[in-house]
GROMACS .gro file of C-alpha atoms in nm:
model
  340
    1UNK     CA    1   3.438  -0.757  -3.588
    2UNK     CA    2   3.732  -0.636  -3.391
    3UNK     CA    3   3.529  -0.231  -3.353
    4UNK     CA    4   3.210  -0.472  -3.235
    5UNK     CA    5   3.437  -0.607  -2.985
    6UNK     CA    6   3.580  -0.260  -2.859
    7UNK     CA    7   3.245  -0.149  -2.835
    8UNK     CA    8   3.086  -0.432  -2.602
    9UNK     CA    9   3.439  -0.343  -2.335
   10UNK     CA   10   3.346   0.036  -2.353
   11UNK     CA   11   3.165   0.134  -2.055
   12UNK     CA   12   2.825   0.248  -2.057
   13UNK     CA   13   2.757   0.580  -2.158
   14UNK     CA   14   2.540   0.821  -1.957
   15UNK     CA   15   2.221   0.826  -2.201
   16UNK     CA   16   2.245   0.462  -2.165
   17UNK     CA   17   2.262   0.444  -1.846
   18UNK     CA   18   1.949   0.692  -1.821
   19UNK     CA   19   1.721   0.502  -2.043
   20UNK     CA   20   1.816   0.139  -1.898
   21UNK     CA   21   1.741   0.261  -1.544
   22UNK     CA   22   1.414   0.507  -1.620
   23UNK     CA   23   1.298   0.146  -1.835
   24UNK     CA   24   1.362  -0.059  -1.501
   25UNK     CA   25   1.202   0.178  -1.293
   26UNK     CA   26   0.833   0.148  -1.529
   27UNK     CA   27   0.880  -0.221  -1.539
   28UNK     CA   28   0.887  -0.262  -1.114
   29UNK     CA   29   0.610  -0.010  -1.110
   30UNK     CA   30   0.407  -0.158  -1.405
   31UNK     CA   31   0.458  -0.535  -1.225
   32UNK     CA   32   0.166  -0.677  -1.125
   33UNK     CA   33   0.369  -0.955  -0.904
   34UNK     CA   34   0.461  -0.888  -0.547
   35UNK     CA   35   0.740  -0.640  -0.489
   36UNK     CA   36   0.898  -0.873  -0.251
   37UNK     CA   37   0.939  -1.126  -0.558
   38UNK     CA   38   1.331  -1.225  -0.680
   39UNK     CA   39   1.262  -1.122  -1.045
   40UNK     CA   40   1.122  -0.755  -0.918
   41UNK     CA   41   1.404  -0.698  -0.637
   42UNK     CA   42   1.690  -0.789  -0.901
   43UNK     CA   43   1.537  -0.540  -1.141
   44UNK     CA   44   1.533  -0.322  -0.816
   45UNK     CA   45   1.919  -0.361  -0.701
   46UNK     CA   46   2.070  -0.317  -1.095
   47UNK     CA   47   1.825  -0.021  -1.160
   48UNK     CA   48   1.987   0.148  -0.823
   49UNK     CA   49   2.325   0.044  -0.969
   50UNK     CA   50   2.315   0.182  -1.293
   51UNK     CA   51   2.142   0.486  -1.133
   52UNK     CA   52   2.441   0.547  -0.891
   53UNK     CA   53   2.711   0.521  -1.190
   54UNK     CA   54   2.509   0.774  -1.406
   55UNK     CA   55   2.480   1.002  -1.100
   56UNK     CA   56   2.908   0.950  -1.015
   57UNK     CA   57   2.905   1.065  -1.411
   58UNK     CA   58   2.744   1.301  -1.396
   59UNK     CA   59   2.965   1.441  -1.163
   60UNK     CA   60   3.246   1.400  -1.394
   61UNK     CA   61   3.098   1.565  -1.643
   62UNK     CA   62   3.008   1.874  -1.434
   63UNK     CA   63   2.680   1.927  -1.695
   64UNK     CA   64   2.516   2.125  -1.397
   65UNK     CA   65   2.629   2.463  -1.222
   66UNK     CA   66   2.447   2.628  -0.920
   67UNK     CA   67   2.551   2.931  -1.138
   68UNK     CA   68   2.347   2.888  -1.435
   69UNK     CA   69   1.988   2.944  -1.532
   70UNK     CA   70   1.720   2.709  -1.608
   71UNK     CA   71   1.724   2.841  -1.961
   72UNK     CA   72   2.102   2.790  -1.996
   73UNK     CA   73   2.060   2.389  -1.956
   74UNK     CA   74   2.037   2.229  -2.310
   75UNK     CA   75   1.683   2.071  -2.393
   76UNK     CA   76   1.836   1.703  -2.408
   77UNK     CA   77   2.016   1.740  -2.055
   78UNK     CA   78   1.690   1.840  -1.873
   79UNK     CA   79   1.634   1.473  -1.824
   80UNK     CA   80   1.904   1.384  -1.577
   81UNK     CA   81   1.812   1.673  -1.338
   82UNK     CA   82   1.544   1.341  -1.229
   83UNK     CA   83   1.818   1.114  -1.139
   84UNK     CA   84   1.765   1.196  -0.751
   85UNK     CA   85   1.433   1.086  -0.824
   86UNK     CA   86   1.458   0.787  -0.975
   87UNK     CA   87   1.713   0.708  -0.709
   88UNK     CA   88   1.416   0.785  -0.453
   89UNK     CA   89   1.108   0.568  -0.642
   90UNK     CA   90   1.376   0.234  -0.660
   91UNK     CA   91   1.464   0.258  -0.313
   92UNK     CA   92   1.164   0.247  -0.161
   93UNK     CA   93   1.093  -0.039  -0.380
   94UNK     CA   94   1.336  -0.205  -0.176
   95UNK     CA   95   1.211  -0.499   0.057
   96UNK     CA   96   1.386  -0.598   0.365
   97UNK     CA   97   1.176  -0.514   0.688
   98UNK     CA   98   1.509  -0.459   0.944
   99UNK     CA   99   1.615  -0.185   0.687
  100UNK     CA  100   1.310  -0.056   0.617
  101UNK     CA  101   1.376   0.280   0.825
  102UNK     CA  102   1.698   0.314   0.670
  103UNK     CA  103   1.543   0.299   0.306
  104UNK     CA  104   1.312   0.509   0.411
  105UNK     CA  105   1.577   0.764   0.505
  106UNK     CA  106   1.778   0.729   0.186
  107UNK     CA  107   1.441   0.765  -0.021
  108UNK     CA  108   1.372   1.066   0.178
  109UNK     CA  109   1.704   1.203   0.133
  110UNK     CA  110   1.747   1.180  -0.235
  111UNK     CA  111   1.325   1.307  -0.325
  112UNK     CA  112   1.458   1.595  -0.128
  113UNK     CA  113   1.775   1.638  -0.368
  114UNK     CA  114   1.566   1.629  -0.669
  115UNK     CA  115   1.332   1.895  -0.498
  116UNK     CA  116   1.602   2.154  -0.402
  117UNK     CA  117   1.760   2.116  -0.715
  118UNK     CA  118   1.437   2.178  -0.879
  119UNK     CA  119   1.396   2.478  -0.656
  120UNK     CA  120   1.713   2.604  -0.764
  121UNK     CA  121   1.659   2.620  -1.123
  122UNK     CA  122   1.266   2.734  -1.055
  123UNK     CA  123   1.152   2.447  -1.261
  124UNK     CA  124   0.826   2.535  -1.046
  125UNK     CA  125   0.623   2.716  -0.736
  126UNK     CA  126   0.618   2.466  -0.452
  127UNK     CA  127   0.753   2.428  -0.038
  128UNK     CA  128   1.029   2.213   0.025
  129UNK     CA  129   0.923   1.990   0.287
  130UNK     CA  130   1.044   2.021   0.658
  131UNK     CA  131   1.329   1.894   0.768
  132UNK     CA  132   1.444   1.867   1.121
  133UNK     CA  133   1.606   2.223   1.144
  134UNK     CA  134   1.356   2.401   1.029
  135UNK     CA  135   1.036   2.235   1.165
  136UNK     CA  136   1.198   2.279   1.481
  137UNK     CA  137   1.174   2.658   1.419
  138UNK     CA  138   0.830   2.605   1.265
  139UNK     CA  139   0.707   2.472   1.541
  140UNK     CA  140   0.829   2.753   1.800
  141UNK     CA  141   0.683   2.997   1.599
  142UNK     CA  142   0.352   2.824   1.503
  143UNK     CA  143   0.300   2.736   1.898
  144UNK     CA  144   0.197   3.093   1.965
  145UNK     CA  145  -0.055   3.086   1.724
  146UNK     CA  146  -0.444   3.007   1.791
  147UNK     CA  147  -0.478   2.706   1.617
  148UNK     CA  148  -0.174   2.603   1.415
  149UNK     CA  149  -0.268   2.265   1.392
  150UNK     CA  150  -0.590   2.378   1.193
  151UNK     CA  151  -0.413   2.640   0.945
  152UNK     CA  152  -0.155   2.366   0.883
  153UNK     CA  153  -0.416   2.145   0.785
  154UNK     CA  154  -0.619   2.324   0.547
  155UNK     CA  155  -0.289   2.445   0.355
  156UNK     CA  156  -0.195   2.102   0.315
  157UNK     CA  157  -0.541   2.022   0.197
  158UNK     CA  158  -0.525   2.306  -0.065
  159UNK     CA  159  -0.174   2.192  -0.181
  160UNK     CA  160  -0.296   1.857  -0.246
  161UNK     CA  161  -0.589   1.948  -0.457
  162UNK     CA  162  -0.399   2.185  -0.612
  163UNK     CA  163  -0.135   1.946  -0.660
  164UNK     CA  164  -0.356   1.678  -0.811
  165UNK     CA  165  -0.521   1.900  -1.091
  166UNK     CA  166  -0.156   2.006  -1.186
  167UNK     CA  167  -0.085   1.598  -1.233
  168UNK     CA  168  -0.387   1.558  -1.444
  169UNK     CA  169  -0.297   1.826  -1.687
  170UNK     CA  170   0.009   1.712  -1.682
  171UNK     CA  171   0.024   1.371  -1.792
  172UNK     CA  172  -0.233   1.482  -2.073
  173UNK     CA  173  -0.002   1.686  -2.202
  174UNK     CA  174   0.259   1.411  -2.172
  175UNK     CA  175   0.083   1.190  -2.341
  176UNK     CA  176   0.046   1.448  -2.614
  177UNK     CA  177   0.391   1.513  -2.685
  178UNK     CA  178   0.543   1.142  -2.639
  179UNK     CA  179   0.526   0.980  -2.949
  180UNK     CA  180   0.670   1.310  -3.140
  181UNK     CA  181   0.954   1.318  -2.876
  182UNK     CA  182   1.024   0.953  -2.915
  183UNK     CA  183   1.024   0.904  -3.279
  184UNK     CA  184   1.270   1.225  -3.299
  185UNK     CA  185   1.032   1.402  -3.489
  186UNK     CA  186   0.949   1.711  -3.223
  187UNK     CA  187   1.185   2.074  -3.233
  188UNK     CA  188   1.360   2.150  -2.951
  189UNK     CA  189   1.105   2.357  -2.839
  190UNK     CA  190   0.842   2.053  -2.820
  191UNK     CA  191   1.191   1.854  -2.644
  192UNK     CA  192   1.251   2.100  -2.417
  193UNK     CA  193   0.879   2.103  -2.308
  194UNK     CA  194   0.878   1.744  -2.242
  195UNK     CA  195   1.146   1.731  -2.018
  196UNK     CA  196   0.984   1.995  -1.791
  197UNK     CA  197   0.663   1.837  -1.803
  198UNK     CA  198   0.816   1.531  -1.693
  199UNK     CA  199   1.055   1.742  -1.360
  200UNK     CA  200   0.682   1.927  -1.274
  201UNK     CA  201   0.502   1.566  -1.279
  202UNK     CA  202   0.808   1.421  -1.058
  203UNK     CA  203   0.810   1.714  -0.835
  204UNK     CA  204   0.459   1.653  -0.740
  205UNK     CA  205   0.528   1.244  -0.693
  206UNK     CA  206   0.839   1.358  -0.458
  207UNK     CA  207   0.624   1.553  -0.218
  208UNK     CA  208   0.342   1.305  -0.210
  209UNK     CA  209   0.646   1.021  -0.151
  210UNK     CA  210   0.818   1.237   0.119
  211UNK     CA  211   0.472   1.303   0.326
  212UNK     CA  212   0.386   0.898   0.307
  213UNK     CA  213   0.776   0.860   0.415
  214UNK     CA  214   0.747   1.076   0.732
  215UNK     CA  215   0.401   0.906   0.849
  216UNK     CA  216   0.598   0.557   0.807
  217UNK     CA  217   0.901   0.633   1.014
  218UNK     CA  218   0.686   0.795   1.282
  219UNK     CA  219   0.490   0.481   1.292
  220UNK     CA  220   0.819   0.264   1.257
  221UNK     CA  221   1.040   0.461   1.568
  222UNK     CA  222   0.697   0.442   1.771
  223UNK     CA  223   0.714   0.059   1.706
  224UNK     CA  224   1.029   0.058   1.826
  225UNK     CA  225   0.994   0.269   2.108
  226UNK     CA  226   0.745   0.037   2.218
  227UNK     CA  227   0.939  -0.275   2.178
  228UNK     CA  228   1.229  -0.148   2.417
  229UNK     CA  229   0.973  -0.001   2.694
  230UNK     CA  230   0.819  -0.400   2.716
  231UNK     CA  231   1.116  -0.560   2.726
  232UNK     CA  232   1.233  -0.288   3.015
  233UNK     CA  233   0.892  -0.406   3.193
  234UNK     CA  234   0.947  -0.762   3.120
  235UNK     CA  235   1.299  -0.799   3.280
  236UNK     CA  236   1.216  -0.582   3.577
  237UNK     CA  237   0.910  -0.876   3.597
  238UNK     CA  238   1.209  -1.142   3.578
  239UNK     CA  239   1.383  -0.996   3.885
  240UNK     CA  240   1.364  -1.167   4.235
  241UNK     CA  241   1.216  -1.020   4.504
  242UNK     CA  242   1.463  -0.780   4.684
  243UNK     CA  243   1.555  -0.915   5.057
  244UNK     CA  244   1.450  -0.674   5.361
  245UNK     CA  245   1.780  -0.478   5.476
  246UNK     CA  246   1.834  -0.238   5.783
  247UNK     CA  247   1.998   0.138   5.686
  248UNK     CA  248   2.281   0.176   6.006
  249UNK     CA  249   2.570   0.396   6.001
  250UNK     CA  250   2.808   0.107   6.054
  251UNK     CA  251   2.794  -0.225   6.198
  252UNK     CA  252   2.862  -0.195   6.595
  253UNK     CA  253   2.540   0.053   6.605
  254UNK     CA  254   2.318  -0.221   6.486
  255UNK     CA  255   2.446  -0.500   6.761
  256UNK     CA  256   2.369  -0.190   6.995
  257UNK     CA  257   2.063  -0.027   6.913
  258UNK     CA  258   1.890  -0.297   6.662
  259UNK     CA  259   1.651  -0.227   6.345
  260UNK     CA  260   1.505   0.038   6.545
  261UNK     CA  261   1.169  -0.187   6.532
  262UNK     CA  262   1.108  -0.514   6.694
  263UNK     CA  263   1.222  -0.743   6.428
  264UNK     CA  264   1.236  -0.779   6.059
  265UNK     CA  265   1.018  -0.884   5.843
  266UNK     CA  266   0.993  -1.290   5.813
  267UNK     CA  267   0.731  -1.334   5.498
  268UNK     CA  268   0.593  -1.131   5.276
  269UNK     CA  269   0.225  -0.993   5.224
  270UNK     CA  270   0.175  -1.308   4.954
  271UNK     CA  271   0.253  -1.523   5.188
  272UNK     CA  272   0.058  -1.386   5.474
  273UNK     CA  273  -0.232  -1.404   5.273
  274UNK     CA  274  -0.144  -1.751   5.170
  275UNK     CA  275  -0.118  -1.891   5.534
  276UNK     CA  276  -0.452  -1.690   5.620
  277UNK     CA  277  -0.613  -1.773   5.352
  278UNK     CA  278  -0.558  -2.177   5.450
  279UNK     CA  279  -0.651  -2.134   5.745
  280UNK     CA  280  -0.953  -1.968   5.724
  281UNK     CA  281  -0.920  -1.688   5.900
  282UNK     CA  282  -0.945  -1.367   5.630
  283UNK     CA  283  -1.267  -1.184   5.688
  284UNK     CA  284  -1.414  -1.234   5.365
  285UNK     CA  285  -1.385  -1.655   5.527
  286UNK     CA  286  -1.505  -1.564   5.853
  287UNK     CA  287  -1.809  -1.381   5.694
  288UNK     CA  288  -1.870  -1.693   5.482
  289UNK     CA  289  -1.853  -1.929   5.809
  290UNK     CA  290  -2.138  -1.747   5.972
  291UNK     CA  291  -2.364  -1.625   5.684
  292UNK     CA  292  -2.602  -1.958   5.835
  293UNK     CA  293  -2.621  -1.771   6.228
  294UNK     CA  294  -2.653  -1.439   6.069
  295UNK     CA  295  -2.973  -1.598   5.868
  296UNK     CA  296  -3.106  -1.754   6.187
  297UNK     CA  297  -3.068  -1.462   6.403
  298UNK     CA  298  -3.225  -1.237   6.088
  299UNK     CA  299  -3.543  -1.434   6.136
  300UNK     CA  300  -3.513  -1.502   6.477
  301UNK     CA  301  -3.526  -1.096   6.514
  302UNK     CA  302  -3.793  -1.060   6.230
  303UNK     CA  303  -4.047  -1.300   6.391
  304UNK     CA  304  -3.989  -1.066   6.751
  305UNK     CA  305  -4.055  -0.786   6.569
  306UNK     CA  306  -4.355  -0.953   6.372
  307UNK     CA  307  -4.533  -1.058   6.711
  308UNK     CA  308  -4.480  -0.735   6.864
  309UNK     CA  309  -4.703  -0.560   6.558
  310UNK     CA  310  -4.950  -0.773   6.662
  311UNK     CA  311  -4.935  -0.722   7.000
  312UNK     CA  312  -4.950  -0.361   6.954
  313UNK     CA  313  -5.300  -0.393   6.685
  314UNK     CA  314  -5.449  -0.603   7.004
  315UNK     CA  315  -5.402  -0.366   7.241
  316UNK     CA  316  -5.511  -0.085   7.034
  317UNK     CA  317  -5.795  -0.244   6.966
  318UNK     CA  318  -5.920  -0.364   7.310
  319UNK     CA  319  -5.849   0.054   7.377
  320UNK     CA  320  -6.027   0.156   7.114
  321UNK     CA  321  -6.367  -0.099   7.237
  322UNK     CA  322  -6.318   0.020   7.582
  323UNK     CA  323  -6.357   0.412   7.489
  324UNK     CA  324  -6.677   0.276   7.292
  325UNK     CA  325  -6.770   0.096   7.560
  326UNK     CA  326  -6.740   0.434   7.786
  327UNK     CA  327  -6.949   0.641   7.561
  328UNK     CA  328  -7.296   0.397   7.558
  329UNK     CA  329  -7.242   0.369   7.974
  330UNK     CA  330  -7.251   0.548   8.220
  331UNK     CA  331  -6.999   0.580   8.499
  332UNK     CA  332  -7.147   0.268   8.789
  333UNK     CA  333  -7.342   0.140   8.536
  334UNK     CA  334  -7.365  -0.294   8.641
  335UNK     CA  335  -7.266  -0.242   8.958
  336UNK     CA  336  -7.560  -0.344   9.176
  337UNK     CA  337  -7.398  -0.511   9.507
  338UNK     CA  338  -7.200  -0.106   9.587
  339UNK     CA  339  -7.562   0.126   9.504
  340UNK     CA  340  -7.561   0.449   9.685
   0.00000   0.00000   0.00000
């Protein structure tokens, strides 16, 4: 009873503590209820909890070196090497939308642990992603090129394709070796290949989690961005109208020499438009006043210009019977009372 006891005030040990939180982390991903949900965010916060003590033991412990090889790691530590990881999946399970960019940073931050460490040991061939050093540099060099933008995107095309078949075969071969791993009944060889199947499969997840991460914050700081440029707009809106002032060098030479112009300005172009407008007197008014004269006189000028059409036909056509007229007589002809 009393050894029960002693065991139930002992703190957690580190296996524990990596099983507990790996079995959190499938449960909030397995969930079919909303991640916002109470039952899914506590599993959330004591999954990051337990996650952070195993990682300060870790520490303690020292059970990595940046001297050693890959092959110098036992087969049953391989395991932790994902603790950055699983540090990275619960915090973007996280919900709280005026720390969403800062989760997002964190999650960023500890994907890319997992990744460099994985680099390190050469658990296997990928790019670390960008970070803001060096895709500064990228981009100087890559602006000289022809089309970077184009290169860029067919390489991260490839990766992802290449990237995806690597998953598949993968978690086959997971599924494979999981039951003989579980029940205790696999070598160390089979152990050992386990644990790096599962580092490759979270390698790929940590690159596909770090690309979605960068498109989110570049939406989220454009959102915000935007935010503080309309409420710059809308308080210069809220401002009252500045008064007219005259630039003098001091006061005596404005009782002397004035404004420099006859006076200032006593309304403003509102309000001259206001006072014209009520009175009637803007052209577009005016125009509107006199479109019945403008009419009459229209017609007035169209009927002038009617009769004088026909005046012109009658004329032309008591010409054209006079030449007729000519040709059938002769020069005297009727003219009996003058006969030579």
């Amino acid at each position: 009873m009393a050894a029960a006891e002693e065991d139930e005030l002992l703190p957690p040990r580190l296996p524990e503590l990596f099983e507990t939180s790996q079995q959190l982390l499938d449960e909030v991903e397995a969930a079919t209820e909303p991640t916002g949900s109470r039952r899914i965010q506590d599993k959330v916060s004591k999954g990051l909890e337990l996650l952070k003590t195993a990682a300060e033991m870790l520490l303690q412990l020292d059970l990595f070196s940046p001297n050693e090889d890959l092959e110098e790691i036992a087969s049953t530590d391989l395991k932790y090497l994902m603790l950055p990881a699983f540090q990275g999946a619960l915090t973007l399970k996280q919900v709280n939308p005026s720390k969403r960019l800062d989760h997002l940073q964190w999650a960023r931050e500890h994907f890319l642990n997992y990744l460099t460490q994985c680099q390190h040991y050469h658990v296997a061939e990928f790019e670390l992603p960008k970070t803001k050093n060096n895709s500064a540099e990228n981009n100087s060099a890559g602006s000289s090129m022809a089309y970077p933008n184009l290169i860029a995107m067919a390489s991260q095309r490839q990766a992802k394709i290449e990237r995806y078949k690597q998953k598949k075969e993968v978690e086959q071969r997971l599924s494979a070796l999981k039951s003989a791993v579980e029940s205790d009944e696999a070598d160390d060889e089979r152990v050992r290949e386990y644990y790096l199947l599962h580092l490759r499969r979270w390698i790929g997840i940590s690159l596909e989690e770090i690309e979605s991460i960068d498109q989110e914050i570049t939406i989220l700081k454009g959102k915000d961005s935007f935010k503080e440029a309309s409420t710059f707009h809308s308080s210069l809106e809220d401002r009252p109208p500045m008064k007219p002032f005259i630039l003098t060098r001091n006061a005596a030479q404005a009782k002397v020499f004035g404004a420099g112009y006859p006076s200032l300005a006593s309304m403003t172009v509102n309000d001259w438009y206001d006072q014209h407008r009520k009175f009637g007197a803007l052209p577009d008014q005016g125009i509107a006043k006199q479109t019945s004269e403008v009419k009459r006189a229209g017609q007035q000028q169209e009927g002038e210009e009617q009769k004088e059409e026909e005046d012109d036909k009658r004329t032309l056509q008591q010409a054209r019977e006079w030449d007729d007229w000519k040709d059938t007589h002769p020069r005297g002809y009727g003219n009996r009372q003058n006969m030579g």
